Amino acid sequence: MTLQFGNPDRPNSYIGKTVPRPNAARLVEGRGKYVDDIVLPRMVHVAFVRSPFAHANINSIETADALSVKGVLRVLTGADLAEVCTPWVAVLAHLKGLKSPPEHPMAVDRACWVGEPVVAVVATSRAAAEDGAELVDVDYEQLPVVTDMMTALDKDTPVLHPEMGDNLAFQRINEEGDIEAAFAGAHRVVSAQFSTARHTGITLEPRSILVDWNPAEAQMTAYHATQAPHMMQTVLAKHLNLAESRVRVICGDVGGSYGIKVHVYPDEVATAAIAKIMGRPVKFIADRLESFTTDIHARDHKIEAKIAVDKDGKILGFDVDDWTAIGAYSVYPRTSAIEGNQVINLCGGPYDFADYRAKTTVVFQNKTPTCQYRAVGHPIAVAITEGLVDMAAAELGLDPIEIRRRNMYADDAYPVTSPAKMRFEGLSHHQSMDKLVELMDYDALRADQAEARKKGIYRGIGIAAFIELTNPSPFMYGIGGARISAQDGCTVRMDPDGSIVALSGVTEQGQGTEAMLSQIVAEGVGVRPNNVRVITGDTQVTPYGGGTWASRGAGIGGEAALRAGRALRESILEVAATMLQADQNNLDIRDGEVVDSDTGAARMPLEELGRIVYFRGDTLPEDLPRELVQTRHYITSEYPFAFTNGVQASYVEVDTDTGEVTLLKHWCVEDCGRIINPQLVDEQIRGGIVQGLGGALFEEIHYDEEGQLLNGSMADYLVPMAAEMPDMVIGHVETPTKESELGAKGAGEAGTAGAPAAVMNAINDALRPKGAQVSAMPFTPERILRALGEIED
Amino acid sequence: MKASVGGYARATDLQHAITLLEAADGMARVLAGGQSLVAAMNMRLSTGDLLVDISRLSELRGVTDEGDTIRIGALTRHVDVEGNALVRDHAPLLADAVKVIAHAAIRNRGTIGGALALADPAAEFPACVLALGATLHVMGSDGERTIAVEDFFQGLFETELEPEEILTAISIPKAEMGERQVLQEVTRRSGDYALAGLCLVKRQGGHRVTMLSVGEQPELATDAMAKLDDGDIEGAIVSLRAEIDPPSDTKASAKYRRHIAGVLLRRAVDQVTGDAR
Ligand SMILES: Cc1cc2nc3c(=O)[nH]c(=O)nc-3n(C[C@H](O)[C@H](O)[C@H](O)COP(=O)(O)OP(=O)(O)OC[C@H]3O[C@@H](n4cnc5c(N)ncnc54)[C@H](O)[C@@H]3O)c2cc1C
């Protein structure tokens, strides 16, 4: 029996409804249990001495003073840890040519960025460990630094890792058709330079890990704020030389991740290594300065790009030259080449055109490593694409909506393969655009803009269409050799009281995974969501899975949960049919009761069925299967990714005297396929937009030429805050993926993908009468005034 | 990071506080609202000092009418400065300033005395009290003394205060009939320290202009003031841009701040003359 998603009155119709989040009350009451809340017997704390230089040899380390501090138990160097922990190399086979040197949990004889861990001080309290860390004397010998991206490959630039030969980590060209001919024959070619600033993900809860090593059982337990517990299990086992089965990763409440917590961090592996050396539980909680200097950074890109159009505004081709600098190492195990790779896979995404060339050049430098952060590569690709489309429209005197309508893939064109070789199963660009135009009342907004301009007020409208990569298959990491599961699983069981427990391999980072799973399982089995307890984040307990990344939780984990729930429902009904001497096909489960499926008449509550199965199994036929537990796994196989689409709009006001940008309103219409929980999707979109707006207007990590990070605090690194955020209107189109019964695609990154481009286009729309244009993010007041020629060097 | 504190003592009265400070021989810090000091301690920018907590000294809190002046106790919290009727009537600049200082949680604890003693060039109160021509009251082991605000700020985070002295109150001359006091600033986000800010006080005796975030300490922009007194607004803008020496940092360059100084002055003048848009 298939689920009648179209019928809102169907029994147990929880999929598609806003149901309360099971963990909300607990978290709001302050009863969450984060890693830092866990205290184990004999637990100690570690603080790290970090390199104050971007590049330096470590000549010697003096630890005696630190050891004399009250409470300090042990001081360990990189060489000490190297004895129990092997280094890693973050490359993937399918990213051809990607190279990166071996990386240790702590620098052994050379530090390559400011913040790299050099010495670990273990003490009975974090404060004592910090007191000790202040007294460790490291003799550094400074080395020449590589900090500028665009000169990293020049002949006279020092090579950061001599054994690598040069500073090039990865390069790839994604090419289709005859780009030279397309541009030669074009009616107009518009080119521009774009840059997106190095920024980071700012999780409310910093990175946290507590590792307990039990030598008697050769068992390691890591309480870890992570998105991917099973991946971490593999990593810890492999590099600490343990059996994978003897590493248990437990991931309780997590205070935000955004990609920051899906990577392997040297200090976290060091913490595990120290636990093994000392035979005591060791806790490491990053402080905010450590978050800024050691959480992965992202989005440090400079791009030269051009678009070719014919006289009707039909796009002929895109030519993109993307550069990114990833810091000193590629990050393990997902690698730091993915972001650039995504940029060249995603440019031009919404549009039907023929000729494409996009090249990414990924270089090393002496800064904090960069890696995947929410909407990996998307905001960059969307800014390039949508920036160029708007500039072309302005050149041709076309309305920005009109030029997009002339170029977006027709809604009935699918399946198609784009010039960037992305395969689209089914998208809804035109429907989404129509809905957006209606929601924002585009004509009225244009009238308001014209009215304001008469008063000397500069307002602008920006549009940004986008595609988003979700539900990844093994094509993302698995084919490259990484032990990162694209498959996910769910076990659903019924206990004697008729309640349901669901164990899932996807994880809860605060985004509502457990709410989503509870309503899917509730509908799948036929109980109320509050009768489903969801357990995630424990490698010893849940089915093996990938966790949270690339917007996969609902699409992959949700489908596994649905299948497991449906299977359990069948198991229950088989038992019920025997007990009630009825035909199984005439029975259903609704609201926790076995009912007659035609009339809805109650036949037996689940708790009665549970009582008999578990306590009076003797009364049932001996050969009756009585497993009230089912596990299902799910993996996408027909498409490498389930693409979603959408379009955003921004309305801004620019103060041309001060350069301040005020966000007046923001709209997003997106298509994530089947919506499981409307509120959760809306909030994902809103939260994602906020992070995108941060990238557009505020967020930028500053380094000086020596590779010193200049703004490592919440006062100096500006995150978007509520007062500056506009009202946001969210709309949806639903094109379920046909690969799964659930039909859900991801929704976690769409907001972030499109928001920066929408703001950029809005600012440029406002500034166009003044002949000014910006394309370097974030759009600070200063950059706006410089574009206006108000200040010059 | 965890703070590293040399000790903590809660003062029972002003004299007790001064005795504690004196005994510590330069190794003590006054703790008022803690909104700047505790943040610095939590980044180990300030370590090892004895904290002398004066926050319970109720004699240092509140606003009184002293005839030609109002007297604001050093421990008066930002939120209470904003809400005080005497301040609103006689020194509205201070009440306006509170609206743009930080966020509610900080305004509920931070004190005007703490803000002045800290002498952060990016803070609002120092620039405001300089524009208003305040007098600062200070208590030390040798008794009380007063310092004219023009002499109080002595560079980046530096003041005339001795280590064992406590700022007890600030006297502000009451606004004259028809006096105008305005604050203009540009911030990246509401509640942030301003990229640049400007206080303009227009009295019968002339204009007073001070700025925040454009130098090591708040200073009177005397050239611009003279031009304003002459009614030369364009000249005042040119002078103001010339007489400040703003810093460059990750939030804005000196060039931007210099440019904005002129924009803010024009806006302040427009506001005073009623031409504000
Ligand atoms: C996130 C954040 C944002 C902020 N934004 C702004 C802003 O936009 N604008 C702004 O102006 N301020 C801002 N502040 C600072 C805030 O206004 C502080 O409260 C104020 O600067 C210090 O007051 P306090 O009472 O908290 O002083 P404390 O932190 O207790 O002390 C500050 C310093 O002054 C000394 N001190 C305090 N009182 C006395 C006294 N009576 N006599 C002698 N010495 C004394 C202390 O020893 C210490 O050195 C911000 C603070 C934070 C945390």
Tab-separated table of C-alpha atoms in Angstrom, chain B residues 8-254:
chain	number	residue	atom	x	y	z
B	8	TYR	CA	38.354	39.124	44.944
B	9	ALA	CA	37.196	41.521	47.635
B	10	ARG	CA	33.829	43.184	47.953
B	11	ALA	CA	34.121	46.743	49.206
B	12	THR	CA	31.669	47.658	51.960
B	13	ASP	CA	32.069	51.398	51.494
B	14	LEU	CA	34.113	53.844	49.489
B	15	GLN	CA	36.850	54.141	52.082
B	16	HIS	CA	37.129	50.369	52.281
B	17	ALA	CA	37.534	50.216	48.518
B	18	ILE	CA	40.314	52.761	48.574
B	19	THR	CA	42.083	50.982	51.400
B	20	LEU	CA	41.927	47.730	49.416
B	21	LEU	CA	43.306	49.425	46.316
B	22	GLU	CA	46.099	51.047	48.249
B	23	ALA	CA	47.094	47.820	49.975
B	24	ALA	CA	47.337	46.023	46.640
B	25	ASP	CA	50.010	48.436	45.537
B	26	GLY	CA	48.957	48.740	41.910
B	27	MET	CA	47.935	45.068	41.612
B	28	ALA	CA	44.199	45.666	42.001
B	29	ARG	CA	41.412	46.499	39.594
B	30	VAL	CA	38.101	48.116	40.382
B	31	LEU	CA	35.209	45.934	39.321
B	32	ALA	CA	32.065	47.920	38.522
B	33	GLY	CA	29.618	46.477	35.974
B	34	GLY	CA	32.259	44.072	34.738
B	35	GLN	CA	31.121	44.421	31.136
B	36	SER	CA	34.556	45.350	29.896
B	37	LEU	CA	36.785	44.037	32.643
B	38	VAL	CA	35.351	40.521	32.789
B	39	ALA	CA	35.474	40.232	29.010
B	40	ALA	CA	39.158	41.202	29.103
B	41	MET	CA	39.807	38.726	31.921
B	42	ASN	CA	38.106	35.957	29.991
B	43	MET	CA	40.570	36.503	27.179
B	44	ARG	CA	43.460	36.644	29.655
B	45	LEU	CA	44.144	40.200	28.531
B	46	SER	CA	43.910	41.132	32.200
B	47	THR	CA	45.342	38.583	34.649
B	48	GLY	CA	46.456	38.248	38.210
B	49	ASP	CA	44.897	41.382	39.690
B	50	LEU	CA	42.883	41.571	42.876
B	51	LEU	CA	39.328	42.516	41.956
B	52	VAL	CA	37.899	45.195	44.208
B	53	ASP	CA	34.171	44.949	43.688
B	54	ILE	CA	32.535	48.337	44.194
B	55	SER	CA	29.234	47.381	42.633
B	56	ARG	CA	27.358	47.349	45.969
B	57	LEU	CA	28.326	50.898	46.944
B	58	SER	CA	24.903	52.457	46.673
B	59	GLU	CA	26.286	55.922	47.487
B	60	LEU	CA	27.878	55.888	44.014
B	61	ARG	CA	24.590	55.237	42.241
B	62	GLY	CA	21.894	57.640	41.050
B	63	VAL	CA	21.429	61.116	39.621
B	64	THR	CA	20.957	64.282	41.679
B	65	ASP	CA	20.036	67.880	40.863
B	66	GLU	CA	22.758	70.253	41.984
B	67	GLY	CA	21.402	73.531	40.683
B	68	ASP	CA	23.386	74.404	37.556
B	69	THR	CA	24.555	70.873	37.118
B	70	ILE	CA	23.334	67.351	37.465
B	71	ARG	CA	25.518	64.841	39.244
B	72	ILE	CA	25.563	61.252	37.995
B	73	GLY	CA	26.987	58.638	40.335
B	74	ALA	CA	29.738	56.531	38.768
B	75	LEU	CA	27.838	53.302	39.378
B	76	THR	CA	24.712	54.501	37.627
B	77	ARG	CA	23.985	51.853	35.059
B	78	HIS	CA	23.552	52.664	31.394
B	79	VAL	CA	19.903	51.629	31.548
B	80	ASP	CA	19.294	53.984	34.483
B	81	VAL	CA	21.059	56.855	32.735
B	82	GLU	CA	18.694	56.402	29.821
B	83	GLY	CA	15.596	56.270	31.996
B	84	ASN	CA	16.459	59.146	34.326
B	85	ALA	CA	14.276	62.260	34.031
B	86	LEU	CA	17.044	64.657	35.121
B	87	VAL	CA	19.323	63.256	32.444
B	88	ARG	CA	16.627	63.470	29.806
B	89	ASP	CA	15.831	67.051	30.664
B	90	HIS	CA	19.332	68.397	31.206
B	91	ALA	CA	21.725	66.143	29.344
B	92	PRO	CA	19.643	64.402	26.664
B	93	LEU	CA	22.809	63.476	24.764
B	94	LEU	CA	23.601	60.842	27.403
B	95	ALA	CA	20.128	59.336	27.253
B	96	ASP	CA	20.357	59.202	23.456
B	97	ALA	CA	23.780	57.628	23.663
B	98	VAL	CA	22.553	54.726	25.780
B	99	LYS	CA	20.238	53.651	22.972
B	100	VAL	CA	23.252	52.843	20.808
B	101	ILE	CA	25.517	51.373	23.477
B	102	ALA	CA	25.741	47.606	23.188
B	103	HIS	CA	22.708	45.447	23.975
B	104	ALA	CA	20.167	45.340	26.771
B	105	ALA	CA	22.051	42.770	28.853
B	106	ILE	CA	25.169	44.930	28.838
B	107	ARG	CA	23.267	48.158	29.453
B	108	ASN	CA	21.666	46.528	32.478
B	109	ARG	CA	25.057	46.042	34.136
B	110	GLY	CA	27.534	48.445	32.566
B	111	THR	CA	28.087	51.696	34.474
B	112	ILE	CA	28.847	55.188	33.251
B	113	GLY	CA	31.807	55.387	35.617
B	114	GLY	CA	33.214	52.149	34.238
B	115	ALA	CA	32.851	53.405	30.690
B	116	LEU	CA	34.659	56.661	31.509
B	117	ALA	CA	37.400	55.010	33.590
B	118	LEU	CA	38.035	52.537	30.785
B	119	ALA	CA	38.415	55.400	28.278
B	120	ASP	CA	37.760	53.289	25.210
B	121	PRO	CA	37.992	55.695	22.257
B	122	ALA	CA	35.184	53.781	20.570
B	123	ALA	CA	32.766	54.188	23.492
B	124	GLU	CA	29.977	56.734	23.482
B	125	PHE	CA	30.087	58.150	27.015
B	126	PRO	CA	33.642	59.528	26.919
B	127	ALA	CA	32.941	61.509	23.739
B	128	CYS	CA	29.580	62.644	25.114
B	129	VAL	CA	30.854	63.944	28.448
B	130	LEU	CA	33.669	65.756	26.669
B	131	ALA	CA	31.195	67.414	24.323
B	132	LEU	CA	29.083	68.373	27.334
B	133	GLY	CA	32.051	69.828	29.269
B	134	ALA	CA	31.617	67.618	32.328
B	135	THR	CA	33.582	67.596	35.574
B	136	LEU	CA	34.720	64.294	37.079
B	137	HIS	CA	34.794	63.619	40.805
B	138	VAL	CA	37.470	61.300	42.060
B	139	MET	CA	38.242	59.864	45.517
B	140	GLY	CA	41.667	58.655	46.552
B	141	SER	CA	43.697	58.121	49.690
B	142	ASP	CA	44.360	61.849	49.785
B	143	GLY	CA	40.664	62.645	49.648
B	144	GLU	CA	38.484	63.983	46.897
B	145	ARG	CA	39.499	65.932	43.821
B	146	THR	CA	37.793	67.084	40.657
B	147	ILE	CA	39.116	66.808	37.126
B	148	ALA	CA	37.883	68.841	34.156
B	149	VAL	CA	36.893	66.449	31.398
B	150	GLU	CA	39.319	68.157	29.024
B	151	ASP	CA	42.131	66.863	31.255
B	152	PHE	CA	40.704	63.452	32.035
B	153	PHE	CA	41.426	61.410	28.906
B	154	GLN	CA	45.129	60.780	28.452
B	155	GLY	CA	45.392	58.464	25.454
B	156	LEU	CA	44.300	54.986	24.488
B	157	PHE	CA	42.575	53.452	27.551
B	158	GLU	CA	44.482	55.991	29.681
B	159	THR	CA	43.040	58.519	32.103
B	160	GLU	CA	44.122	60.945	34.780
B	161	LEU	CA	43.019	58.388	37.434
B	162	GLU	CA	45.697	57.018	39.757
B	163	PRO	CA	45.636	53.247	40.408
B	164	GLU	CA	44.194	53.693	43.900
B	165	GLU	CA	41.648	56.307	42.878
B	166	ILE	CA	37.990	55.734	42.223
B	167	LEU	CA	35.797	57.775	39.944
B	168	THR	CA	32.773	58.611	42.095
B	169	ALA	CA	30.589	60.868	39.986
B	170	ILE	CA	30.296	63.095	36.933
B	171	SER	CA	28.804	66.583	36.980
B	172	ILE	CA	27.220	67.814	33.793
B	173	PRO	CA	26.192	71.429	33.215
B	174	LYS	CA	22.476	71.620	32.606
B	175	ALA	CA	21.502	72.313	29.019
B	176	GLU	CA	20.618	75.939	28.385
B	177	MET	CA	17.303	77.028	26.930
B	178	GLY	CA	17.478	76.185	23.242
B	179	GLU	CA	20.631	74.111	23.562
B	180	ARG	CA	20.845	71.236	21.111
B	181	GLN	CA	22.736	67.998	21.686
B	182	VAL	CA	22.949	65.358	18.990
B	183	LEU	CA	24.785	62.099	18.439
B	184	GLN	CA	25.329	60.667	14.950
B	185	GLU	CA	27.112	57.442	14.172
B	186	VAL	CA	27.654	54.671	11.666
B	187	THR	CA	27.681	51.119	12.994
B	188	ARG	CA	27.913	47.832	11.151
B	189	ARG	CA	25.238	46.250	13.350
B	190	SER	CA	23.010	47.729	16.001
B	191	GLY	CA	24.783	47.663	19.351
B	192	ASP	CA	28.259	47.466	17.841
B	193	TYR	CA	30.915	49.994	18.617
B	194	ALA	CA	30.575	52.670	15.945
B	195	LEU	CA	32.872	52.795	12.928
B	196	ALA	CA	32.767	56.496	13.686
B	197	GLY	CA	30.502	58.719	15.748
B	198	LEU	CA	30.078	62.396	16.385
B	199	CYS	CA	28.631	64.486	19.210
B	200	LEU	CA	27.528	68.011	18.474
B	201	VAL	CA	26.449	70.377	21.238
B	202	LYS	CA	25.181	73.796	20.183
B	203	ARG	CA	25.071	76.398	22.957
B	204	GLN	CA	24.945	80.165	23.107
B	205	GLY	CA	28.665	80.114	23.819
B	206	GLY	CA	29.329	78.178	20.624
B	207	HIS	CA	29.527	74.682	19.222
B	208	ARG	CA	31.293	71.730	20.788
B	209	VAL	CA	32.184	68.752	18.577
B	210	THR	CA	33.749	65.476	19.653
B	211	MET	CA	34.131	62.179	17.879
B	212	LEU	CA	34.411	58.533	18.796
B	213	SER	CA	36.385	55.777	17.056
B	214	VAL	CA	38.585	58.217	15.185
B	215	GLY	CA	41.616	58.512	17.446
B	216	GLU	CA	43.306	57.345	20.607
B	217	GLN	CA	41.010	59.361	22.845
B	218	PRO	CA	38.031	61.650	22.487
B	219	GLU	CA	39.100	65.178	21.622
B	220	LEU	CA	37.378	68.451	20.936
B	221	ALA	CA	37.445	69.223	17.220
B	222	THR	CA	38.393	72.829	17.828
B	223	ASP	CA	38.973	73.824	14.194
B	224	ALA	CA	35.612	72.479	13.118
B	225	MET	CA	33.970	74.116	16.142
B	226	ALA	CA	35.390	77.511	15.178
B	227	LYS	CA	34.131	77.128	11.612
B	228	LEU	CA	30.680	76.154	12.865
B	229	ASP	CA	30.659	79.172	15.137
B	230	ASP	CA	31.313	81.224	11.979
B	231	GLY	CA	28.422	79.501	10.225
B	232	ASP	CA	30.789	77.852	7.747
B	233	ILE	CA	29.524	74.306	7.547
B	234	GLU	CA	31.511	73.275	4.476
B	235	GLY	CA	34.615	74.695	6.101
B	236	ALA	CA	33.850	72.838	9.304
B	237	ILE	CA	33.628	69.565	7.394
B	238	VAL	CA	36.980	70.158	5.734
B	239	SER	CA	38.539	71.141	9.068
B	240	LEU	CA	37.112	68.158	10.885
B	241	ARG	CA	38.481	65.754	8.310
B	242	ALA	CA	41.863	67.436	8.600
B	243	GLU	CA	42.125	67.558	12.377
B	244	ILE	CA	41.338	63.904	13.141
B	245	ASP	CA	43.786	61.049	12.748
B	246	PRO	CA	41.609	57.963	12.610
B	247	PRO	CA	42.907	54.368	12.755
B	248	SER	CA	42.567	51.654	10.135
B	249	ASP	CA	41.350	48.279	11.332
B	250	THR	CA	39.464	45.279	10.044
B	251	LYS	CA	36.164	47.156	10.112
B	252	ALA	CA	37.094	50.305	8.230
B	253	SER	CA	40.077	52.199	6.925
B	254	ALA	CA	41.237	55.592	8.152
